[in-house]
Short mmCIF file of N, CA and C in Angstrom, two decimals:
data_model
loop_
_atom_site.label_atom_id
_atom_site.label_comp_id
_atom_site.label_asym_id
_atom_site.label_seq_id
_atom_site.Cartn_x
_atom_site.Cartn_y
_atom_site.Cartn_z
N UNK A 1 81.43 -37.34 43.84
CA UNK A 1 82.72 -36.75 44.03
C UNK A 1 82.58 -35.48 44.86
N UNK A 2 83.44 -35.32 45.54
CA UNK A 2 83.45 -34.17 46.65
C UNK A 2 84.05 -32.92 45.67
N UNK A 3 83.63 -32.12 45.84
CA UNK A 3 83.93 -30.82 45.40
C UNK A 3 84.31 -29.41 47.08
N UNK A 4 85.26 -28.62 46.73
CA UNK A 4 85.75 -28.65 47.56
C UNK A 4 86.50 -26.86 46.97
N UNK A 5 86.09 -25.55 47.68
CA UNK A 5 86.43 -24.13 47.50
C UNK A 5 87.45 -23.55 49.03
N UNK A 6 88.60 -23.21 47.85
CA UNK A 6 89.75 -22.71 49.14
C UNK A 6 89.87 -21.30 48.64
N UNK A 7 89.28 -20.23 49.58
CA UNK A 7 89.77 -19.15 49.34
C UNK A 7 90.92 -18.11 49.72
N UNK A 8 92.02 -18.03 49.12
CA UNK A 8 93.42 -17.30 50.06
C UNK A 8 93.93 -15.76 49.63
N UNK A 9 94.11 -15.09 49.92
CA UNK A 9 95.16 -13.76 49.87
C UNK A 9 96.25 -13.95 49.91
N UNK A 10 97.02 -12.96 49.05
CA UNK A 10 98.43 -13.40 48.97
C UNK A 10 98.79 -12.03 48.46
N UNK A 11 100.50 -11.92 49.13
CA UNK A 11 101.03 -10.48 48.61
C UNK A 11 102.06 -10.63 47.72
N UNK A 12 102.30 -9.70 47.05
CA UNK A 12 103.29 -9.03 45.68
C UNK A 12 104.29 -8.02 46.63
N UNK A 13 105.09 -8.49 47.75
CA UNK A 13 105.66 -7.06 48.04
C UNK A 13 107.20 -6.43 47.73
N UNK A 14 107.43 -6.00 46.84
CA UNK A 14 108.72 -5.56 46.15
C UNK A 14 109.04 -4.12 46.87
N UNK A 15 110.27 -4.55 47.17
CA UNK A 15 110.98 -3.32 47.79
C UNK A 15 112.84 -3.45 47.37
N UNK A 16 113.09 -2.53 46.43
CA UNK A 16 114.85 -1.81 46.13
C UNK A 16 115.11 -3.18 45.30
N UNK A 17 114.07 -3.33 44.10
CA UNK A 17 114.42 -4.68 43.11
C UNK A 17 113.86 -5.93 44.03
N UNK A 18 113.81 -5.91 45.24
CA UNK A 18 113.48 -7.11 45.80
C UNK A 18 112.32 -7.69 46.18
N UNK A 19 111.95 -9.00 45.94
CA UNK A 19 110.56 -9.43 46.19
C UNK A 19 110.76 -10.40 47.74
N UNK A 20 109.22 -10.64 48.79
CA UNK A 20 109.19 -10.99 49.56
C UNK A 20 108.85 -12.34 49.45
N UNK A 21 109.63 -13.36 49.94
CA UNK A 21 108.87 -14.49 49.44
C UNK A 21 108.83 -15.33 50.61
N UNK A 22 107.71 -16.82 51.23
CA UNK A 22 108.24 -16.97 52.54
C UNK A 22 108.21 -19.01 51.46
N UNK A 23 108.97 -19.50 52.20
CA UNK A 23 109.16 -21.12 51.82
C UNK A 23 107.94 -21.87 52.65
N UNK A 24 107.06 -22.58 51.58
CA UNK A 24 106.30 -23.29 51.90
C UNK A 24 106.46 -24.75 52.06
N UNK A 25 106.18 -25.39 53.20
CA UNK A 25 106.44 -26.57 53.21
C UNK A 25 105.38 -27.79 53.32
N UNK A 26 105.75 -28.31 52.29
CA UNK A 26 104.39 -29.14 51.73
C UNK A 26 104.37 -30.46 52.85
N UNK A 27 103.50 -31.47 52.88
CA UNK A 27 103.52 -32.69 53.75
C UNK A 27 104.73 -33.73 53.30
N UNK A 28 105.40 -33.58 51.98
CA UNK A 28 106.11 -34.47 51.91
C UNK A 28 107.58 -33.81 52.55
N UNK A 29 107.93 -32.90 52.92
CA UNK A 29 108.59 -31.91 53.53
C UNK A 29 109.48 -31.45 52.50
N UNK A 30 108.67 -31.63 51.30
CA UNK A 30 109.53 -30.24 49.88
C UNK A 30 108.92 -29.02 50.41
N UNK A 31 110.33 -28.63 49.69
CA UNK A 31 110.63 -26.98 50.32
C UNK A 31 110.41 -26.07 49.30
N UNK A 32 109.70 -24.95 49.35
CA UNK A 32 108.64 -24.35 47.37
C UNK A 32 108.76 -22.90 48.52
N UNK A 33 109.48 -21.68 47.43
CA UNK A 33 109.50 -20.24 47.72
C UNK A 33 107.60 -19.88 47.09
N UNK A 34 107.38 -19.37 48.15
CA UNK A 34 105.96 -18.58 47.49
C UNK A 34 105.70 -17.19 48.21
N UNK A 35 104.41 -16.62 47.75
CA UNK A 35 104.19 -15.11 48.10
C UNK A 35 103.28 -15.61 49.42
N UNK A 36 103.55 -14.50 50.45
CA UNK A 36 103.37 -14.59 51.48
C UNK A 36 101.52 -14.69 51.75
N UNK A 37 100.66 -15.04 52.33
CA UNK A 37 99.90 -15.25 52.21
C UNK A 37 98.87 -16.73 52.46
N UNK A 38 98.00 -16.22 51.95
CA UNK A 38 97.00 -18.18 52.97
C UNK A 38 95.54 -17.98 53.17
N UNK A 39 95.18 -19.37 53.41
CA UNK A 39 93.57 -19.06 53.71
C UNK A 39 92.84 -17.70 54.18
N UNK A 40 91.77 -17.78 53.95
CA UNK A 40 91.14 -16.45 54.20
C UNK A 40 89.74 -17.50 55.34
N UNK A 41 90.08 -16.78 56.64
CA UNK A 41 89.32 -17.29 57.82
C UNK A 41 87.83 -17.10 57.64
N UNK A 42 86.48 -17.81 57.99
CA UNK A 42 85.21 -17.82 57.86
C UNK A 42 84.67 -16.26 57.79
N UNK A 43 84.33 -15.17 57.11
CA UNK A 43 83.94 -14.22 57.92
C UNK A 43 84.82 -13.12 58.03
N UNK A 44 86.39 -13.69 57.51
CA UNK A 44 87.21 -12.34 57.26
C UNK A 44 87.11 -11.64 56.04
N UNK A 45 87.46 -10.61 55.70
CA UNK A 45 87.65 -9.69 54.56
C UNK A 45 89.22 -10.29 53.71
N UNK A 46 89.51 -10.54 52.26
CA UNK A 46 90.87 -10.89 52.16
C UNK A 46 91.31 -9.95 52.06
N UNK A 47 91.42 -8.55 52.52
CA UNK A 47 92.33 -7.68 52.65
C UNK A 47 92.92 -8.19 53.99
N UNK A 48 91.80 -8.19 54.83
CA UNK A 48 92.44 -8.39 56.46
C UNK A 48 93.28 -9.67 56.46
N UNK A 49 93.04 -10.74 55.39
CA UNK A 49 93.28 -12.15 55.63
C UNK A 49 95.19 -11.86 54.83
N UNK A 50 95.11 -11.31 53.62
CA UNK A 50 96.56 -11.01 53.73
C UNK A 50 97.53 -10.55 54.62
N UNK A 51 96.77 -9.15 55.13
CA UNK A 51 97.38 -8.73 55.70
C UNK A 51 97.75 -9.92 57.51
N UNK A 52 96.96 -10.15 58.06
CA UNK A 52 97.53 -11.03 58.50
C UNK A 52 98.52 -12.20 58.27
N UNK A 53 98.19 -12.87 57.29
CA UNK A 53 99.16 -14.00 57.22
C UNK A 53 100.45 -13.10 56.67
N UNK A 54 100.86 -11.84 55.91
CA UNK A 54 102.26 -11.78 55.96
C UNK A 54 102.70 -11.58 57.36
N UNK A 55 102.07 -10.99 58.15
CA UNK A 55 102.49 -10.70 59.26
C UNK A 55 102.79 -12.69 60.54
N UNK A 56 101.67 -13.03 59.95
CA UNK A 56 102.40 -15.20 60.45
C UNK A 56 103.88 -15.12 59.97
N UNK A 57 103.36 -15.03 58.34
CA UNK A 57 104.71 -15.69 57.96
C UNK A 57 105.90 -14.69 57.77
N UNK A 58 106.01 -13.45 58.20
CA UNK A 58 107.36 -12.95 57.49
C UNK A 58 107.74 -12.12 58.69
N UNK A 59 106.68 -11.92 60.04
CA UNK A 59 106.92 -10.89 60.91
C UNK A 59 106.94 -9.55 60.48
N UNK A 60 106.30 -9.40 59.25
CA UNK A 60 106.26 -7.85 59.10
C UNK A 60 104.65 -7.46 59.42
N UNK A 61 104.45 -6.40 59.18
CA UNK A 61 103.64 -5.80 59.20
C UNK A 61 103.17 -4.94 58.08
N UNK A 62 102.35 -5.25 56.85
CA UNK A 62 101.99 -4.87 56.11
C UNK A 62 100.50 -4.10 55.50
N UNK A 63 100.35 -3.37 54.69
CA UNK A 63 99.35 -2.58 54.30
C UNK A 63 99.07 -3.04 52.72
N UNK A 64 97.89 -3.41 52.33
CA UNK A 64 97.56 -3.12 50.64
C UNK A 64 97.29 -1.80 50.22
N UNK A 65 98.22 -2.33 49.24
CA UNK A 65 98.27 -0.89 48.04
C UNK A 65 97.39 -0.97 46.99
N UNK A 66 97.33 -2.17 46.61
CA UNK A 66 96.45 -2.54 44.96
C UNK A 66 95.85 -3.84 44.91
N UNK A 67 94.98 -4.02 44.19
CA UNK A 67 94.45 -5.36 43.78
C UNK A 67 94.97 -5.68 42.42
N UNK A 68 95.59 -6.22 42.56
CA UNK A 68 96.43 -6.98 41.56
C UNK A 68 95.54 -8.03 40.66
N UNK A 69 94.98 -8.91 40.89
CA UNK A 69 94.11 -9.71 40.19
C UNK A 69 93.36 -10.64 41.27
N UNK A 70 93.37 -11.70 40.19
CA UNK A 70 92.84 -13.01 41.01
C UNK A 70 93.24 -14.43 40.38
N UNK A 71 93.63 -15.28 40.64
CA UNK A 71 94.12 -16.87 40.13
C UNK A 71 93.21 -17.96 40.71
N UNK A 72 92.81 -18.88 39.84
CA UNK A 72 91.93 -20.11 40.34
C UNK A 72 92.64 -21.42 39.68
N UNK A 73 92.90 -22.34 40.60
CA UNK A 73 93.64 -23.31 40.03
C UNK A 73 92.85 -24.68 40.93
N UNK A 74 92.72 -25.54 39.85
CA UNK A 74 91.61 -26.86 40.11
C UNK A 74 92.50 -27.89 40.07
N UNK A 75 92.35 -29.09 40.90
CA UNK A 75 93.05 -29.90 41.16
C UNK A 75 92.36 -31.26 41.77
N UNK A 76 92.71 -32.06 40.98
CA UNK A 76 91.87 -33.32 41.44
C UNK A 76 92.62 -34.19 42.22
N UNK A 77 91.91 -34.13 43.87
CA UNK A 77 92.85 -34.54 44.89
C UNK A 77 92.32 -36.03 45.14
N UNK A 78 93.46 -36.58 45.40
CA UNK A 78 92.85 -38.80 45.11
C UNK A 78 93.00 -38.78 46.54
N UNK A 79 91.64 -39.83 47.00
CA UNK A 79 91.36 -40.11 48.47
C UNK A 79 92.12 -41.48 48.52
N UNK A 80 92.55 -41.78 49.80
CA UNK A 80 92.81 -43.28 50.46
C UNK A 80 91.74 -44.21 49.79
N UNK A 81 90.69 -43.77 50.49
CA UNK A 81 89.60 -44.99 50.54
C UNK A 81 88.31 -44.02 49.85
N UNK A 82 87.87 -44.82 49.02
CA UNK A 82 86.79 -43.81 48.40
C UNK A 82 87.40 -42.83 47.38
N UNK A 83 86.04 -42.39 46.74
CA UNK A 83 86.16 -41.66 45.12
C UNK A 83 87.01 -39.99 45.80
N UNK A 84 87.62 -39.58 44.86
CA UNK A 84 88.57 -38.59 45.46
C UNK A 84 87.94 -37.45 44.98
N UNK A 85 88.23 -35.67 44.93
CA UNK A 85 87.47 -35.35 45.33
C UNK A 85 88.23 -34.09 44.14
N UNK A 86 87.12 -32.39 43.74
CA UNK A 86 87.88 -31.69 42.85
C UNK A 86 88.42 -30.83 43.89
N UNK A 87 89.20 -30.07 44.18
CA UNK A 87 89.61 -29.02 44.65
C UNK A 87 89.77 -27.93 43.95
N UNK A 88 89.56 -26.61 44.30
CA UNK A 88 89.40 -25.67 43.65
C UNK A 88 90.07 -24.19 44.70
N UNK A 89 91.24 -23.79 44.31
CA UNK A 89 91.79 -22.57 45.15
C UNK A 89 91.51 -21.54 44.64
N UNK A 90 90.76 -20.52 45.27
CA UNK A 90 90.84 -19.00 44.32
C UNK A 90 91.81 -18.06 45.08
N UNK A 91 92.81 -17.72 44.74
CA UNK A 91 93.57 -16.68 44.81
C UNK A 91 93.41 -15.20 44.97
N UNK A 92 93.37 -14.46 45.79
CA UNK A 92 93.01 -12.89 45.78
C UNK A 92 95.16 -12.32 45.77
N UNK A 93 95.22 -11.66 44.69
CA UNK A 93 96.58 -11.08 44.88
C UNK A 93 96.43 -10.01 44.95
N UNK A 94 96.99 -9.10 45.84
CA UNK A 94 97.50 -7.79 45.70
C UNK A 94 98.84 -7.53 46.02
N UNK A 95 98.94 -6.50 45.78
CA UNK A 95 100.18 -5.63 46.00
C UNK A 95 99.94 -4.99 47.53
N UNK A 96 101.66 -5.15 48.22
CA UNK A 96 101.60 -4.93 49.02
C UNK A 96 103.24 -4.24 49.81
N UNK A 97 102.53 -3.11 50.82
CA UNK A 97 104.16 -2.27 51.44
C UNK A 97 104.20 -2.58 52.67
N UNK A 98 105.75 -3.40 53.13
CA UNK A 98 105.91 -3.52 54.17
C UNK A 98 105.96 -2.23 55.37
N UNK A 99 105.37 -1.86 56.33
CA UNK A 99 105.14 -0.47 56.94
C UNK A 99 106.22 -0.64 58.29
N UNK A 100 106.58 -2.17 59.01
CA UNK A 100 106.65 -2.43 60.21
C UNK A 100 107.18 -3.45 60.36
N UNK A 101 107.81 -3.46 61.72
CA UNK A 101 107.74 -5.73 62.03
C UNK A 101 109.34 -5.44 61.69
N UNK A 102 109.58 -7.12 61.97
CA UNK A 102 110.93 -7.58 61.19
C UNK A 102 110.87 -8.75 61.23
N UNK A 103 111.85 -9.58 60.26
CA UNK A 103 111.50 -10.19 59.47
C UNK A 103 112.00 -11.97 60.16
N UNK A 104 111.11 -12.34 60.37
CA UNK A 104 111.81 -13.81 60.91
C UNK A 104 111.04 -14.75 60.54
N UNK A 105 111.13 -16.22 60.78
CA UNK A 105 110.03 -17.19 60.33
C UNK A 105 109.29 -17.20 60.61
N UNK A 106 108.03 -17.79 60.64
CA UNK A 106 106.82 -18.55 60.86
C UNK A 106 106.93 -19.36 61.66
N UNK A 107 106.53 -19.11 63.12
CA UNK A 107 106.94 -19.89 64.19
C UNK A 107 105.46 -21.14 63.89
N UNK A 108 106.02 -22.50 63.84
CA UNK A 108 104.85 -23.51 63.74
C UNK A 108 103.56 -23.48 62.93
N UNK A 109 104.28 -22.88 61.93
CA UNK A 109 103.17 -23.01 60.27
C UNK A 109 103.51 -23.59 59.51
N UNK A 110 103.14 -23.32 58.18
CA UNK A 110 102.95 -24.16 56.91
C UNK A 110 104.58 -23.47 55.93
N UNK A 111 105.35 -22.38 56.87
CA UNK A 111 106.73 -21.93 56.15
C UNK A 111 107.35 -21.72 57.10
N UNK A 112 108.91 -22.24 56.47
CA UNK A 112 109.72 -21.94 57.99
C UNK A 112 110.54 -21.02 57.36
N UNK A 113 110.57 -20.03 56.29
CA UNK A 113 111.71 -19.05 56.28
C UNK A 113 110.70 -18.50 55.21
N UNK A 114 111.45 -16.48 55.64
CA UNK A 114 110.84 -15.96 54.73
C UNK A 114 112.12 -14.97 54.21
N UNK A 115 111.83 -14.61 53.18
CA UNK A 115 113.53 -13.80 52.94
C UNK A 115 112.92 -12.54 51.57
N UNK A 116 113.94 -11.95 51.59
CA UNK A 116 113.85 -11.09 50.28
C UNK A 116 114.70 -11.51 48.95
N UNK A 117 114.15 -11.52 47.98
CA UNK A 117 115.46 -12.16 47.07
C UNK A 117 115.26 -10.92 45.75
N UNK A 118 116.05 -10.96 44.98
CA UNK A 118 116.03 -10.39 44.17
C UNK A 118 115.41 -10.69 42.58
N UNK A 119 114.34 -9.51 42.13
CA UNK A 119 114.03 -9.93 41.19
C UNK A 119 114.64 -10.79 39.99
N UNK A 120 115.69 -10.61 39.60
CA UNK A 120 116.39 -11.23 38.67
C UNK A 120 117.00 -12.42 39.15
N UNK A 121 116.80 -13.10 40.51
CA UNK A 121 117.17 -14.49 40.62
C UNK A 121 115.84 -15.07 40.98
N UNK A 122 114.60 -14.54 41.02
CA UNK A 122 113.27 -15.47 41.16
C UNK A 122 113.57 -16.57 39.79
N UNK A 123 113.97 -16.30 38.72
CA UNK A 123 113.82 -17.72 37.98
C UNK A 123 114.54 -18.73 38.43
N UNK A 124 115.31 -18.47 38.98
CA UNK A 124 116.59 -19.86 39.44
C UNK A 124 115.93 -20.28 40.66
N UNK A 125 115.07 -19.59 41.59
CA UNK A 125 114.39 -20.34 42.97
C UNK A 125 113.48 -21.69 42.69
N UNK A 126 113.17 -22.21 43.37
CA UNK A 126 112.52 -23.53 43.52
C UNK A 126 111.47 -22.84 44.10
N UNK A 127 110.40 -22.82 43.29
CA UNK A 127 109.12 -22.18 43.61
C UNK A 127 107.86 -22.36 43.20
N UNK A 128 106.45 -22.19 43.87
CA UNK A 128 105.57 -22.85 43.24
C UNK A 128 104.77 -21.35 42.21
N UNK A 129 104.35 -22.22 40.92
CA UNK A 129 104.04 -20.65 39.77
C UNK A 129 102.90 -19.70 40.57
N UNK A 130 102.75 -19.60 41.87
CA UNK A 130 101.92 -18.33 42.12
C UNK A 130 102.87 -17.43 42.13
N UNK A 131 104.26 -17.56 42.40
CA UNK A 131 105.13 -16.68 42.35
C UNK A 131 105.62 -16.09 41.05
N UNK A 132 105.29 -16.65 40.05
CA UNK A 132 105.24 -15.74 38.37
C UNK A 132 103.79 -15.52 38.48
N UNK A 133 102.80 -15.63 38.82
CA UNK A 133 101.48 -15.11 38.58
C UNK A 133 101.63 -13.82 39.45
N UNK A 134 102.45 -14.06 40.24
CA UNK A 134 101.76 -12.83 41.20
C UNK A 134 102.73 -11.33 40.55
N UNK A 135 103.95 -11.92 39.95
CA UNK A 135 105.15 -11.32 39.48
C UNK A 135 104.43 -10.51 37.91
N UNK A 136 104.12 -11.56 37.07
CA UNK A 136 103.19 -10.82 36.07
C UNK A 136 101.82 -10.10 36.16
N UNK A 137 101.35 -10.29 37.54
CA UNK A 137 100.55 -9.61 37.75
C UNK A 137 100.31 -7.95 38.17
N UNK A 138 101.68 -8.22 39.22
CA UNK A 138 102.44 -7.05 39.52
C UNK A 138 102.45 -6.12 37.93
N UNK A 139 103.17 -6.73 37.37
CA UNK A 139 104.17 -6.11 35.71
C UNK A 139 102.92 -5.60 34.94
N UNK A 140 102.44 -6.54 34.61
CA UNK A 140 101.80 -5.70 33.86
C UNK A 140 100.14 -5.38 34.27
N UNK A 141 99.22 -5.41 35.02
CA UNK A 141 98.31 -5.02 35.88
C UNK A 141 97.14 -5.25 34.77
N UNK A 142 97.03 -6.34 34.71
CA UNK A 142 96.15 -6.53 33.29
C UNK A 142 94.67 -5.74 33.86
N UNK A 143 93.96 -5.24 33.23
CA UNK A 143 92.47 -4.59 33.31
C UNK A 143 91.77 -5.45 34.02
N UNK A 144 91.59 -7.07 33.48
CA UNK A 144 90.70 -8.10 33.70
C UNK A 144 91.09 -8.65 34.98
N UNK A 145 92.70 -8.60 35.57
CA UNK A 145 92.84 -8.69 36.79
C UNK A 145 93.37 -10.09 36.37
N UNK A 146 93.50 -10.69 35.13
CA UNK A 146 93.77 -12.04 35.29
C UNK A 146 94.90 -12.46 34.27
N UNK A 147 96.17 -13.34 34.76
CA UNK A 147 96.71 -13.64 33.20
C UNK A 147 96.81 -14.72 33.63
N UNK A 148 97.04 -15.67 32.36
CA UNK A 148 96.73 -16.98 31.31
C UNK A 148 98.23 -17.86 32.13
N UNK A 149 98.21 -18.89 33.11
CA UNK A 149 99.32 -19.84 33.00
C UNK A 149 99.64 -20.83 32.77
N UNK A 150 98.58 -21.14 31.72
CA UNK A 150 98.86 -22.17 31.33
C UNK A 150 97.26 -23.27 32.05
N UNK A 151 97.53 -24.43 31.99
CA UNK A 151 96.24 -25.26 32.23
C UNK A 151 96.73 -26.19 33.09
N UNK A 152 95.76 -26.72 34.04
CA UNK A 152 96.38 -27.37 34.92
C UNK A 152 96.74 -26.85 36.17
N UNK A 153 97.46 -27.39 37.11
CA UNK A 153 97.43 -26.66 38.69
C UNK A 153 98.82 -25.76 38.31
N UNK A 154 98.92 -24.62 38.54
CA UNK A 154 99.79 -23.65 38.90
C UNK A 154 99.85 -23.42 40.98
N UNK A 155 100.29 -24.58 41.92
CA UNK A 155 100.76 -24.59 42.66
C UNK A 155 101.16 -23.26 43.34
#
């Protein structure tokens, strides 16, 4: 069985009650609000690797403030042809202040809109749970850098 390590950065950036979120669009073309963020390139730092991808996906221009934690979520991905394989994402979250930029889509990526919404309607969005991981991570800044969501893929 293939075993298989994705490492990404991702931001927490709240500004006047509001969180940044950009819409990810999966291959089946469902549409999932998440925190801005993405692979971390061969050789980059995931500070630099956040900070770039908010700037792909949201046109801003951002700085880290904090290290927020970290999330690992395993997932057993089924092949066409042949034994399928584990996947394994580790998550770097921090906190993060928009400095610059403005705000438009992701021209020919993996999100075509990024928006600000307000904390108190993130539960009603259609979203994948890095966006409560990254939200409780924010809240309460656990020591260990890590909280509990449960078992299974948190998307």
């Amino acid at each position: 069985m293939k075993q298989q390590l994705r490492v990404a950065a991702y931001a927490v950036c709240i500004r006047d009650g509001q969180i940044l979120l950009a819409r990810w669009v999966a291959r089946d073309g469902t549409k999932r609000w998440t925190l801005p963020g993405g692979g971390m390139d061969h050789g980059e730092h995931p500070v630099d690797t956040v900070v770039r991808e908010v700037g792909e996906e949201t046109g801003y221009t951002a700085e880290v403030t904090a290290l927020l934690g970290l999330d690992s979520m395993t997932t057993r991905k089924p092949r066409k042809l042949g034994p399928g394989g584990d996947f394994q994402s580790l998550r770097v979250v921090y906190e993060g202040r928009i400095t610059g930029g403005e705000l438009r889509p992701e021209p020919d990526g993996s999100t075509d809109l990024a928006a600000w919404h307000p904390l108190d309607a993130v539960a009603g969005l259609d979203r994948v749970a890095l966006v409560d991981i990254g939200l409780e991570l924010w809240r309460e800044r656990p020591a260990a850098g890590r909280v509990d969501a449960g078992e299974g893929t948190h998307g």
